[in-house]
mmCIF file of C-alpha atoms in Angstrom:
data_model
loop_
_atom_site.group_PDB
_atom_site.id
_atom_site.type_symbol
_atom_site.label_atom_id
_atom_site.label_comp_id
_atom_site.label_asym_id
_atom_site.label_seq_id
_atom_site.Cartn_x
_atom_site.Cartn_y
_atom_site.Cartn_z
ATOM 1 C CA ALA A 1 68.730 69.889 91.031
ATOM 2 C CA ALA A 2 70.695 67.905 88.443
ATOM 3 C CA VAL A 3 73.953 69.284 89.804
ATOM 4 C CA GLU A 4 73.008 68.336 93.363
ATOM 5 C CA GLU A 5 72.050 64.846 92.164
ATOM 6 C CA ALA A 6 75.379 64.489 90.362
ATOM 7 C CA ALA A 7 77.174 65.702 93.476
ATOM 8 C CA ALA A 8 75.365 63.146 95.614
ATOM 9 C CA THR A 9 76.176 60.398 93.111
ATOM 10 C CA CYS A 10 79.864 61.325 92.964
ATOM 11 C CA ALA A 11 80.078 61.714 96.726
ATOM 12 C CA LEU A 12 78.694 58.212 97.142
ATOM 13 C CA THR A 13 81.083 56.621 94.653
ATOM 14 C CA VAL A 14 84.127 55.757 96.663
ATOM 15 C CA PRO A 15 86.979 54.368 94.587
ATOM 16 C CA SER A 16 87.366 50.654 95.019
ATOM 17 C CA LYS A 17 90.489 49.130 96.497
ATOM 18 C CA ALA A 18 91.316 47.600 93.115
ATOM 19 C CA SER A 19 91.218 50.989 91.404
ATOM 20 C CA LEU A 20 93.299 52.522 94.183
ATOM 21 C CA THR A 21 95.957 49.828 93.830
ATOM 22 C CA VAL A 22 96.112 50.517 90.093
ATOM 23 C CA VAL A 23 97.004 54.126 90.875
ATOM 24 C CA ASP A 24 99.304 53.100 93.725
ATOM 25 C CA ASN A 25 101.261 50.808 91.366
ATOM 26 C CA LEU A 26 102.224 53.698 89.094
ATOM 27 C CA PRO A 27 105.851 54.828 89.336
ATOM 28 C CA LYS A 28 106.370 57.962 91.433
ATOM 29 C CA GLU A 29 107.502 59.861 88.335
ATOM 30 C CA PHE A 30 103.863 59.981 87.167
ATOM 31 C CA PHE A 31 103.038 62.227 90.122
ATOM 32 C CA THR A 32 105.698 64.878 89.415
ATOM 33 C CA PRO A 33 104.797 68.161 87.673
ATOM 34 C CA MET A 34 104.140 67.877 83.934
ATOM 35 C CA GLU A 35 107.032 70.189 83.119
ATOM 36 C CA GLU A 36 109.472 67.753 84.709
ATOM 37 C CA PHE A 37 108.101 64.416 83.427
ATOM 38 C CA ASP A 38 106.840 63.184 80.052
ATOM 39 C CA ALA A 39 104.640 60.132 80.666
ATOM 40 C CA VAL A 40 104.495 59.095 76.980
ATOM 41 C CA ALA A 41 108.270 59.204 76.618
ATOM 42 C CA HIS A 42 108.617 57.202 79.838
ATOM 43 C CA MET A 43 106.240 54.509 78.564
ATOM 44 C CA LEU A 44 107.962 54.315 75.171
ATOM 45 C CA GLU A 45 111.399 54.034 76.779
ATOM 46 C CA ASN A 46 110.222 51.203 79.038
ATOM 47 C CA LEU A 47 108.633 49.075 76.279
ATOM 48 C CA PRO A 48 110.167 45.602 76.164
ATOM 49 C CA ASP A 49 111.936 44.517 72.977
ATOM 50 C CA ASN A 50 109.432 41.731 72.388
ATOM 51 C CA ALA A 51 106.319 43.987 72.668
ATOM 52 C CA ASN A 52 103.470 42.440 70.695
ATOM 53 C CA ALA A 53 99.799 43.316 70.131
ATOM 54 C CA PRO A 54 98.418 41.520 73.244
ATOM 55 C CA PHE A 55 101.040 43.238 75.438
ATOM 56 C CA LEU A 56 100.196 46.660 73.966
ATOM 57 C CA GLU A 57 96.453 46.003 74.428
ATOM 58 C CA ALA A 58 97.063 45.056 78.065
ATOM 59 C CA GLN A 59 99.104 48.248 78.551
ATOM 60 C CA HIS A 60 96.295 50.234 76.907
ATOM 61 C CA ARG A 61 93.668 48.665 79.226
ATOM 62 C CA GLN A 62 95.839 49.378 82.255
ATOM 63 C CA THR A 63 96.351 52.996 81.178
ATOM 64 C CA GLN A 64 92.581 53.395 80.591
ATOM 65 C CA ALA A 65 91.872 51.927 84.048
ATOM 66 C CA VAL A 66 94.277 54.372 85.663
ATOM 67 C CA LEU A 67 92.765 57.255 83.681
ATOM 68 C CA GLU A 68 89.221 56.305 84.699
ATOM 69 C CA THR A 69 90.249 55.979 88.346
ATOM 70 C CA VAL A 70 91.991 59.344 88.390
ATOM 71 C CA ASN A 71 89.063 60.980 86.571
ATOM 72 C CA SER A 72 86.519 59.535 89.015
ATOM 73 C CA GLN A 73 88.591 60.653 92.000
ATOM 74 C CA LEU A 74 88.989 64.105 90.517
ATOM 75 C CA SER A 75 85.291 64.317 89.698
ATOM 76 C CA ALA A 76 84.362 63.274 93.248
ATOM 77 C CA ARG A 77 86.727 65.873 94.692
ATOM 78 C CA VAL A 78 85.307 68.598 92.436
ATOM 79 C CA MET A 79 81.741 67.711 93.354
ATOM 80 C CA ARG A 80 82.606 67.723 97.081
ATOM 81 C CA SER A 81 84.044 71.199 96.630
ATOM 82 C CA TYR A 82 81.122 72.425 94.511
ATOM 83 C CA GLY A 83 79.221 74.000 97.425
ATOM 84 C CA ALA A 84 82.263 75.965 98.547
ATOM 85 C CA PHE A 85 82.887 77.006 94.939
ATOM 86 C CA VAL A 86 79.313 78.291 94.542
ATOM 87 C CA HIS A 87 79.554 80.108 97.869
ATOM 88 C CA GLY A 88 82.864 81.673 96.813
ATOM 89 C CA MET A 89 81.406 82.777 93.494
ATOM 90 C CA ALA A 90 78.437 84.347 95.325
ATOM 91 C CA GLN A 91 80.896 86.232 97.529
ATOM 92 C CA VAL A 92 82.811 87.413 94.455
ATOM 93 C CA GLN A 93 79.541 88.604 92.860
ATOM 94 C CA GLN A 94 78.576 90.419 96.089
ATOM 95 C CA LEU A 95 82.009 92.035 96.234
ATOM 96 C CA LYS A 96 81.649 93.154 92.619
ATOM 97 C CA SER A 97 78.277 94.791 93.310
ATOM 98 C CA ASP A 98 79.710 96.430 96.462
ATOM 99 C CA LEU A 99 82.608 97.821 94.427
ATOM 100 C CA VAL A 100 80.245 99.179 91.773
ATOM 101 C CA LEU A 101 78.119 100.836 94.454
ATOM 102 C CA THR A 102 81.230 102.264 96.127
ATOM 103 C CA ALA A 103 82.475 103.655 92.818
ATOM 104 C CA ILE A 104 79.099 105.333 92.220
ATOM 105 C CA LEU A 105 79.114 106.807 95.722
ATOM 106 C CA CYS A 106 82.686 108.082 95.285
ATOM 107 C CA ARG A 107 81.824 109.703 91.960
ATOM 108 C CA SER A 108 78.757 111.360 93.503
ATOM 109 C CA ALA A 109 80.767 112.537 96.522
ATOM 110 C CA ARG A 110 83.462 114.010 94.251
ATOM 111 C CA LYS A 111 80.830 115.989 92.305
ATOM 112 C CA HIS A 112 79.191 117.199 95.519
ATOM 113 C CA LEU A 113 82.558 118.186 96.990
ATOM 114 C CA GLY A 114 83.338 120.126 93.808
ATOM 115 C CA ARG A 115 80.036 122.010 94.070
ATOM 116 C CA VAL A 116 80.571 122.767 97.752
ATOM 117 C CA GLN A 117 84.095 124.035 97.124
ATOM 118 C CA ALA A 118 82.849 126.210 94.275
ATOM 119 C CA GLU A 119 80.099 127.587 96.524
ATOM 120 C CA MET A 120 82.657 128.299 99.242
ATOM 121 C CA VAL A 121 85.292 129.867 96.986
ATOM 122 C CA GLU A 122 83.070 132.098 94.840
ATOM 123 C CA PRO A 123 81.403 133.935 97.764
ATOM 124 C CA GLY A 124 84.791 134.268 99.442
ATOM 125 C CA LEU A 125 86.231 135.794 96.286
ATOM 126 C CA ALA A 126 83.223 138.130 95.982
ATOM 127 C CA ILE A 127 83.717 139.328 99.573
ATOM 128 C CA LEU A 128 87.439 139.814 98.924
ATOM 129 C CA ALA A 129 86.686 141.839 95.767
ATOM 130 C CA LYS A 130 84.208 144.019 97.706
ATOM 131 C CA LEU A 131 86.767 144.620 100.471
ATOM 132 C CA ARG A 132 89.428 145.605 97.930
ATOM 133 C CA ARG A 133 86.953 147.886 96.153
ATOM 134 C CA LYS A 134 85.949 149.480 99.489
ATOM 135 C CA ALA A 135 89.625 150.045 100.378
ATOM 136 C CA ALA A 136 90.273 151.621 96.955
ATOM 137 C CA LEU A 137 87.193 153.858 97.280
ATOM 138 C CA GLU A 138 88.204 154.951 100.805
ATOM 139 C CA GLN A 139 91.667 155.813 99.464
ATOM 140 C CA GLN A 140 90.104 157.807 96.610
ATOM 141 C CA GLN A 141 87.786 159.559 99.078
ATOM 142 C CA LYS A 142 90.789 160.661 101.152
ATOM 143 C CA LEU A 143 92.489 161.979 98.004
ATOM 144 C CA VAL A 144 89.339 163.856 96.965
ATOM 145 C CA GLU A 145 88.955 165.377 100.436
ATOM 146 C CA GLY A 146 92.608 166.366 100.326
ATOM 147 C CA LEU A 147 92.026 168.022 96.933
ATOM 148 C CA ARG A 148 88.964 169.870 98.262
ATOM 149 C CA VAL A 149 90.992 171.214 101.139
ATOM 150 C CA LEU A 150 93.711 172.334 98.689
ATOM 151 C CA ILE A 151 91.171 173.978 96.368
ATOM 152 C CA LYS A 152 89.505 175.724 99.307
ATOM 153 C CA GLU A 153 92.855 176.980 100.591
ATOM 154 C CA ALA A 154 93.854 178.035 97.051
ATOM 155 C CA ALA A 155 90.601 180.002 96.783
ATOM 156 C CA GLU A 156 91.250 181.660 100.142
ATOM 157 C CA LEU A 157 94.763 182.592 99.041
ATOM 158 C CA ARG A 158 93.426 184.136 95.843
ATOM 159 C CA SER A 159 90.859 186.085 97.751
ATOM 160 C CA LEU A 160 93.539 187.422 100.046
ATOM 161 C CA LEU A 161 95.705 188.501 97.134
#
């Protein structure tokens, strides 16, 4: 409630024409990126040779007025954007919870897939082992039958001799 009240207050405070002209009277260099322009150095370089205390106080008041104007404009802009910011943060939070849920589902699906593959592979391997064992036993059976025939024929040959 306090935030909404502050937003309403800032939205209602429109900068006066006097405060806007104070900002408009600043040299264009003040509106360049900070990396390219040093405002303090600029002010010190442009001090007149006969700068006295009243002049410096007037400069200080002017600088404070510009600072207050810029701060109020910035504050009003931030408060106007507050609703969109809160909405964006809610979307980010929703996206985070969706990602967490998706990660949990992926982990669960990976485990399930692993179990299913194991259940598919193990029975397949068991069937393959049984088929190989059956083929080996059939081959042994043929050899044993062949030996029986040889023993029977050897016995017949002995009986004939």
